[in-house]
């Protein structure tokens, strides 16, 4: 795409965003529902395009797990439509006053929610991001530019076609959701320079893509580089619960950012917990990267290797788990402060004081008590879906839903007030 | 200052921020009140330092208005202490849950307010920024680095001494508020590279300083470049009210960013309004930069000159006002969209529909109905004080108080939940 063509897309998005911002929420809801209907009605068209991407991925020898992320079928399209419907059912955030105060001089001050304007999502692999992001953008009154990866090229362009037609039929500006063709890094850099037209960029994917976007963007970027998520098993933990949560956090889907990467175990409970944990996890195919003390407890069990300092900072995204014995809650918090990525930390405990301290002092974007790290997900936390996850504290911290694509401004009403 | 010394200051601030974040709000309140007391108790010390800055400014031939911004006296120090006390009286935002939901699976999800960490304010002239910013930082649990301008060097360093002693006596970490000596642009650039230690930079001052910070910072920056604020006098405006608000918005303090720079007048009311407005404002010393139609209405009156296209985008910061006749509300909104700076816009009207449309469609950070633009100020809007004003929609939009120095994170509580 030429840089003029890119700019034209962004200009059209900006214009569409002005139209969207003025529409009542009900009209945007109709647009979101129209997308859900169209996904189902146009399944054949979407599956045909997806088959091209999947065949090409297999020809390239893409690993099965990655092909699976790319693959659509009728069940998955139905799930996409259902996620879109859930977003349609959310209260519309735009125009809602969230604070109101009357000043001593009688001036009425409120803070009212408005859209950001134009949002750009740059992503890899999973085509469901396309429909989730389109629905969240409409819910929050923003126009959106969607730039997926080459591997999902045909799938995303087909989804863009289907969504565009649905918006047109619902009487909404079709430029509100635009799927841009995948492009070279040079073209991506051009896009990232359009800070007069685009308000926010959200990169989703591997650390390489995210670092590239963060370094080259003149537009504000919200991102997370990686998820080095910890589970801390406290001295008072229910052992069965701890085992169940650790296994779920590591094994249920090791390739995602909310999977656990490091297990911290309180010294007092380690002799009772470690052998059972090792038994179950190694049976499930997990390699444990263990500290010296853990090694001493577990002897020469297969599937257990010695951890190096590097393990503590590693996001494996695989069936590997770093395991360390810590003296107490303080030591666990210090470990997380030093090696964590501000993504997700969980404590398993029956001790109220420990739970309170962990909630207050683990400063990550999502802190779990007696629950799996895997729940750090927009859908699971009640946001409907997520457009991204932020691990920096500006604007949003944690998974971002429709609300996180809005801002609050001041509306002030007087009766001739002067100062 | 060497870059190692700068880094040391930032490291100490980071450590202080961790201590602050864990203190109960009442302890931080005590610290803020200690600052207010110390400002009054140490007035002599502060005034002595300020006299050095003021004498130097006069020697350099600094214009009187700028010397006035720098000048402290007992009344102004009392006002600084009073603003600090107002911030001490605010509810503490830290640790408060602002949302709570129970998911269908019983998982309890809340969003809890936490500090950003370390904030750096880079500012010119007014020494009251030092005490306001220190109080807002403590209220929001953040450590703060304060880098004032050379012209206020002695005043700010004295304030830093006084504040540091107050914090120490109150048992809070003195590194939580650090006044850094003014420095060269090279040293400032060093500071702006400490993105591993500082979470947010807020530049306040002239457009040159702000652009320099925005261009050289690796740390997220929240800023506003300028305030091209509009007053739109609608066809149904009460003429006396309109006159009073326009005069207040322009004349009461022309050098500040919330002063009006452009007056838009509905065609239908222009013949009645313009001559009275011109009479009053030119008498008050204002030069009107008038569109051709306004010129035709006002004849060859002294103090009225022809506007050029450049006038519409100019932040005069002086007794100058651009004046334009517009066809209707739509034309006013288009003018603001094209030339505005997303700072403050006011409509004077008795028409409910026009007021509603102006509130919805003027997309600036602060929109006023029948009130002067001068009310866009943290203190006036009920934030206690402001640490800066944002005219971009990420993180904060409009004046920023203690809440805008915080973020929300997710706390999730289960009973052994797995996914």
PDB file of N, CA, C and O in Angstrom, chain A residues 330-370:
ATOM      1  N   UNK A 330       7.137 -12.283  52.131  1.00  0.00           N
ATOM      2  CA  UNK A 330       8.015 -11.176  51.733  1.00  0.00           C
ATOM      3  C   UNK A 330       8.963 -11.590  50.626  1.00  0.00           C
ATOM      4  O   UNK A 330       9.169 -10.851  49.663  1.00  0.00           O
ATOM      5  N   UNK A 331       9.535 -12.781  50.779  1.00  0.00           N
ATOM      6  CA  UNK A 331      10.474 -13.254  49.767  1.00  0.00           C
ATOM      7  C   UNK A 331       9.751 -13.472  48.432  1.00  0.00           C
ATOM      8  O   UNK A 331      10.295 -13.180  47.364  1.00  0.00           O
ATOM      9  N   UNK A 332       8.515 -13.970  48.504  1.00  0.00           N
ATOM     10  CA  UNK A 332       7.740 -14.158  47.273  1.00  0.00           C
ATOM     11  C   UNK A 332       7.488 -12.816  46.595  1.00  0.00           C
ATOM     12  O   UNK A 332       7.654 -12.668  45.380  1.00  0.00           O
ATOM     13  N   UNK A 333       7.094 -11.810  47.390  1.00  0.00           N
ATOM     14  CA  UNK A 333       6.826 -10.483  46.827  1.00  0.00           C
ATOM     15  C   UNK A 333       8.092  -9.877  46.222  1.00  0.00           C
ATOM     16  O   UNK A 333       8.044  -9.249  45.168  1.00  0.00           O
ATOM     17  N   UNK A 334       9.226 -10.073  46.908  1.00  0.00           N
ATOM     18  CA  UNK A 334      10.487  -9.545  46.361  1.00  0.00           C
ATOM     19  C   UNK A 334      10.834 -10.225  45.039  1.00  0.00           C
ATOM     20  O   UNK A 334      11.290  -9.591  44.096  1.00  0.00           O
ATOM     21  N   UNK A 335      10.620 -11.542  44.973  1.00  0.00           N
ATOM     22  CA  UNK A 335      10.889 -12.267  43.723  1.00  0.00           C
ATOM     23  C   UNK A 335      10.019 -11.699  42.591  1.00  0.00           C
ATOM     24  O   UNK A 335      10.498 -11.448  41.486  1.00  0.00           O
ATOM     25  N   UNK A 336       8.751 -11.502  42.885  1.00  0.00           N
ATOM     26  CA  UNK A 336       7.820 -11.003  41.852  1.00  0.00           C
ATOM     27  C   UNK A 336       8.201  -9.581  41.438  1.00  0.00           C
ATOM     28  O   UNK A 336       8.187  -9.240  40.249  1.00  0.00           O
ATOM     29  N   UNK A 337       8.551  -8.745  42.427  1.00  0.00           N
ATOM     30  CA  UNK A 337       8.969  -7.367  42.126  1.00  0.00           C
ATOM     31  C   UNK A 337      10.177  -7.379  41.193  1.00  0.00           C
ATOM     32  O   UNK A 337      10.271  -6.590  40.253  1.00  0.00           O
ATOM     33  N   UNK A 338      11.097  -8.308  41.422  1.00  0.00           N
ATOM     34  CA  UNK A 338      12.334  -8.325  40.641  1.00  0.00           C
ATOM     35  C   UNK A 338      12.157  -8.947  39.260  1.00  0.00           C
ATOM     36  O   UNK A 338      12.681  -8.433  38.270  1.00  0.00           O
ATOM     37  N   UNK A 339      11.438 -10.048  39.173  1.00  0.00           N
ATOM     38  CA  UNK A 339      11.389 -10.793  37.908  1.00  0.00           C
ATOM     39  C   UNK A 339      10.055 -10.660  37.172  1.00  0.00           C
ATOM     40  O   UNK A 339       9.938 -11.095  36.024  1.00  0.00           O
ATOM     41  N   UNK A 340       9.043 -10.106  37.829  1.00  0.00           N
ATOM     42  CA  UNK A 340       7.707 -10.106  37.233  1.00  0.00           C
ATOM     43  C   UNK A 340       7.574  -9.141  36.065  1.00  0.00           C
ATOM     44  O   UNK A 340       8.462  -8.320  35.795  1.00  0.00           O
ATOM     45  N   UNK A 341       6.475  -9.267  35.351  1.00  0.00           N
ATOM     46  CA  UNK A 341       6.233  -8.427  34.172  1.00  0.00           C
ATOM     47  C   UNK A 341       4.953  -7.615  34.346  1.00  0.00           C
ATOM     48  O   UNK A 341       4.399  -7.133  33.368  1.00  0.00           O
ATOM     49  N   UNK A 342       4.476  -7.469  35.601  1.00  0.00           N
ATOM     50  CA  UNK A 342       3.269  -6.683  35.893  1.00  0.00           C
ATOM     51  C   UNK A 342       2.019  -7.242  35.227  1.00  0.00           C
ATOM     52  O   UNK A 342       1.050  -6.508  35.004  1.00  0.00           O
ATOM     53  N   UNK A 343       2.036  -8.527  34.879  1.00  0.00           N
ATOM     54  CA  UNK A 343       0.890  -9.132  34.190  1.00  0.00           C
ATOM     55  C   UNK A 343      -0.079  -9.741  35.209  1.00  0.00           C
ATOM     56  O   UNK A 343      -1.031  -9.083  35.616  1.00  0.00           O
ATOM     57  N   UNK A 344       0.185 -10.960  35.679  1.00  0.00           N
ATOM     58  CA  UNK A 344      -0.753 -11.655  36.571  1.00  0.00           C
ATOM     59  C   UNK A 344       0.012 -12.409  37.642  1.00  0.00           C
ATOM     60  O   UNK A 344       0.983 -13.111  37.323  1.00  0.00           O
ATOM     61  N   UNK A 345      -0.417 -12.271  38.904  1.00  0.00           N
ATOM     62  CA  UNK A 345       0.177 -13.066  39.985  1.00  0.00           C
ATOM     63  C   UNK A 345      -0.965 -13.645  40.805  1.00  0.00           C
ATOM     64  O   UNK A 345      -1.971 -12.985  41.021  1.00  0.00           O
ATOM     65  N   UNK A 346      -0.770 -14.890  41.285  1.00  0.00           N
ATOM     66  CA  UNK A 346      -1.798 -15.531  42.108  1.00  0.00           C
ATOM     67  C   UNK A 346      -1.193 -16.012  43.416  1.00  0.00           C
ATOM     68  O   UNK A 346      -0.033 -16.439  43.453  1.00  0.00           O
ATOM     69  N   UNK A 347      -1.979 -15.912  44.484  1.00  0.00           N
ATOM     70  CA  UNK A 347      -1.580 -16.502  45.762  1.00  0.00           C
ATOM     71  C   UNK A 347      -2.614 -17.578  46.108  1.00  0.00           C
ATOM     72  O   UNK A 347      -3.808 -17.395  45.880  1.00  0.00           O
ATOM     73  N   UNK A 348      -2.126 -18.714  46.621  1.00  0.00           N
ATOM     74  CA  UNK A 348      -3.034 -19.744  47.123  1.00  0.00           C
ATOM     75  C   UNK A 348      -2.817 -19.770  48.627  1.00  0.00           C
ATOM     76  O   UNK A 348      -1.704 -20.048  49.091  1.00  0.00           O
ATOM     77  N   UNK A 349      -3.846 -19.441  49.384  1.00  0.00           N
ATOM     78  CA  UNK A 349      -3.685 -19.283  50.834  1.00  0.00           C
ATOM     79  C   UNK A 349      -5.019 -19.412  51.550  1.00  0.00           C
ATOM     80  O   UNK A 349      -6.076 -19.262  50.930  1.00  0.00           O
ATOM     81  N   UNK A 350      -4.951 -19.719  52.861  1.00  0.00           N
ATOM     82  CA  UNK A 350      -6.145 -19.635  53.704  1.00  0.00           C
ATOM     83  C   UNK A 350      -5.965 -18.530  54.747  1.00  0.00           C
ATOM     84  O   UNK A 350      -6.802 -18.368  55.624  1.00  0.00           O
ATOM     85  N   UNK A 351      -4.870 -17.783  54.613  1.00  0.00           N
ATOM     86  CA  UNK A 351      -4.486 -16.778  55.613  1.00  0.00           C
ATOM     87  C   UNK A 351      -4.951 -15.401  55.123  1.00  0.00           C
ATOM     88  O   UNK A 351      -4.458 -14.877  54.127  1.00  0.00           O
ATOM     89  N   UNK A 352      -5.896 -14.820  55.849  1.00  0.00           N
ATOM     90  CA  UNK A 352      -6.485 -13.552  55.422  1.00  0.00           C
ATOM     91  C   UNK A 352      -5.446 -12.436  55.348  1.00  0.00           C
ATOM     92  O   UNK A 352      -5.448 -11.626  54.420  1.00  0.00           O
ATOM     93  N   UNK A 353      -4.533 -12.413  56.324  1.00  0.00           N
ATOM     94  CA  UNK A 353      -3.523 -11.356  56.343  1.00  0.00           C
ATOM     95  C   UNK A 353      -2.604 -11.488  55.135  1.00  0.00           C
ATOM     96  O   UNK A 353      -2.262 -10.504  54.463  1.00  0.00           O
ATOM     97  N   UNK A 354      -2.225 -12.717  54.824  1.00  0.00           N
ATOM     98  CA  UNK A 354      -1.351 -12.932  53.666  1.00  0.00           C
ATOM     99  C   UNK A 354      -2.063 -12.527  52.381  1.00  0.00           C
ATOM    100  O   UNK A 354      -1.474 -11.884  51.495  1.00  0.00           O
ATOM    101  N   UNK A 355      -3.350 -12.883  52.264  1.00  0.00           N
ATOM    102  CA  UNK A 355      -4.115 -12.511  51.061  1.00  0.00           C
ATOM    103  C   UNK A 355      -4.170 -10.995  50.921  1.00  0.00           C
ATOM    104  O   UNK A 355      -3.947 -10.441  49.842  1.00  0.00           O
ATOM    105  N   UNK A 356      -4.456 -10.303  52.036  1.00  0.00           N
ATOM    106  CA  UNK A 356      -4.539  -8.841  51.994  1.00  0.00           C
ATOM    107  C   UNK A 356      -3.209  -8.228  51.591  1.00  0.00           C
ATOM    108  O   UNK A 356      -3.158  -7.292  50.784  1.00  0.00           O
ATOM    109  N   UNK A 357      -2.130  -8.733  52.176  1.00  0.00           N
ATOM    110  CA  UNK A 357      -0.819  -8.165  51.833  1.00  0.00           C
ATOM    111  C   UNK A 357      -0.481  -8.442  50.380  1.00  0.00           C
ATOM    112  O   UNK A 357       0.060  -7.573  49.680  1.00  0.00           O
ATOM    113  N   UNK A 358      -0.764  -9.634  49.910  1.00  0.00           N
ATOM    114  CA  UNK A 358      -0.449  -9.966  48.520  1.00  0.00           C
ATOM    115  C   UNK A 358      -1.231  -9.058  47.563  1.00  0.00           C
ATOM    116  O   UNK A 358      -0.678  -8.519  46.603  1.00  0.00           O
ATOM    117  N   UNK A 359      -2.519  -8.851  47.863  1.00  0.00           N
ATOM    118  CA  UNK A 359      -3.335  -7.967  47.016  1.00  0.00           C
ATOM    119  C   UNK A 359      -2.776  -6.545  47.009  1.00  0.00           C
ATOM    120  O   UNK A 359      -2.759  -5.873  45.980  1.00  0.00           O
ATOM    121  N   UNK A 360      -2.309  -6.105  48.175  1.00  0.00           N
ATOM    122  CA  UNK A 360      -1.850  -4.714  48.258  1.00  0.00           C
ATOM    123  C   UNK A 360      -0.446  -4.540  47.686  1.00  0.00           C
ATOM    124  O   UNK A 360      -0.130  -3.512  47.096  1.00  0.00           O
ATOM    125  N   UNK A 361       0.401  -5.545  47.855  1.00  0.00           N
ATOM    126  CA  UNK A 361       1.820  -5.325  47.569  1.00  0.00           C
ATOM    127  C   UNK A 361       2.323  -5.935  46.268  1.00  0.00           C
ATOM    128  O   UNK A 361       3.364  -5.516  45.776  1.00  0.00           O
ATOM    129  N   UNK A 362       1.623  -6.928  45.741  1.00  0.00           N
ATOM    130  CA  UNK A 362       1.967  -7.382  44.383  1.00  0.00           C
ATOM    131  C   UNK A 362       1.337  -6.340  43.464  1.00  0.00           C
ATOM    132  O   UNK A 362       0.117  -6.198  43.438  1.00  0.00           O
ATOM    133  N   UNK A 363       2.164  -5.577  42.745  1.00  0.00           N
ATOM    134  CA  UNK A 363       1.661  -4.395  42.051  1.00  0.00           C
ATOM    135  C   UNK A 363       1.292  -4.663  40.594  1.00  0.00           C
ATOM    136  O   UNK A 363       1.172  -3.739  39.799  1.00  0.00           O
ATOM    137  N   UNK A 364       1.098  -5.915  40.247  1.00  0.00           N
ATOM    138  CA  UNK A 364       0.789  -6.257  38.859  1.00  0.00           C
ATOM    139  C   UNK A 364      -0.623  -5.832  38.489  1.00  0.00           C
ATOM    140  O   UNK A 364      -1.436  -5.500  39.354  1.00  0.00           O
ATOM    141  N   UNK A 365      -0.901  -5.873  37.179  1.00  0.00           N
ATOM    142  CA  UNK A 365      -2.195  -5.385  36.691  1.00  0.00           C
ATOM    143  C   UNK A 365      -3.345  -6.277  37.133  1.00  0.00           C
ATOM    144  O   UNK A 365      -4.475  -5.817  37.229  1.00  0.00           O
ATOM    145  N   UNK A 366      -3.066  -7.556  37.407  1.00  0.00           N
ATOM    146  CA  UNK A 366      -4.129  -8.450  37.845  1.00  0.00           C
ATOM    147  C   UNK A 366      -3.578  -9.361  38.934  1.00  0.00           C
ATOM    148  O   UNK A 366      -2.580 -10.052  38.711  1.00  0.00           O
ATOM    149  N   UNK A 367      -4.201  -9.334  40.092  1.00  0.00           N
ATOM    150  CA  UNK A 367      -3.751 -10.150  41.221  1.00  0.00           C
ATOM    151  C   UNK A 367      -4.893 -11.077  41.619  1.00  0.00           C
ATOM    152  O   UNK A 367      -6.023 -10.632  41.826  1.00  0.00           O
ATOM    153  N   UNK A 368      -4.598 -12.374  41.686  1.00  0.00           N
ATOM    154  CA  UNK A 368      -5.598 -13.400  41.959  1.00  0.00           C
ATOM    155  C   UNK A 368      -5.396 -13.969  43.354  1.00  0.00           C
ATOM    156  O   UNK A 368      -4.258 -14.224  43.753  1.00  0.00           O
ATOM    157  N   UNK A 369      -6.486 -14.219  44.044  1.00  0.00           N
ATOM    158  CA  UNK A 369      -6.435 -14.954  45.300  1.00  0.00           C
ATOM    159  C   UNK A 369      -7.210 -16.252  45.088  1.00  0.00           C
ATOM    160  O   UNK A 369      -8.397 -16.211  44.730  1.00  0.00           O
ATOM    161  N   UNK A 370      -6.545 -17.372  45.276  1.00  0.00           N
ATOM    162  CA  UNK A 370      -7.189 -18.689  45.150  1.00  0.00           C
ATOM    163  C   UNK A 370      -7.925 -18.859  43.824  1.00  0.00           C
ATOM    164  O   UNK A 370      -9.053 -19.355  43.774  1.00  0.00           O
TER     165      UNK A 370
END
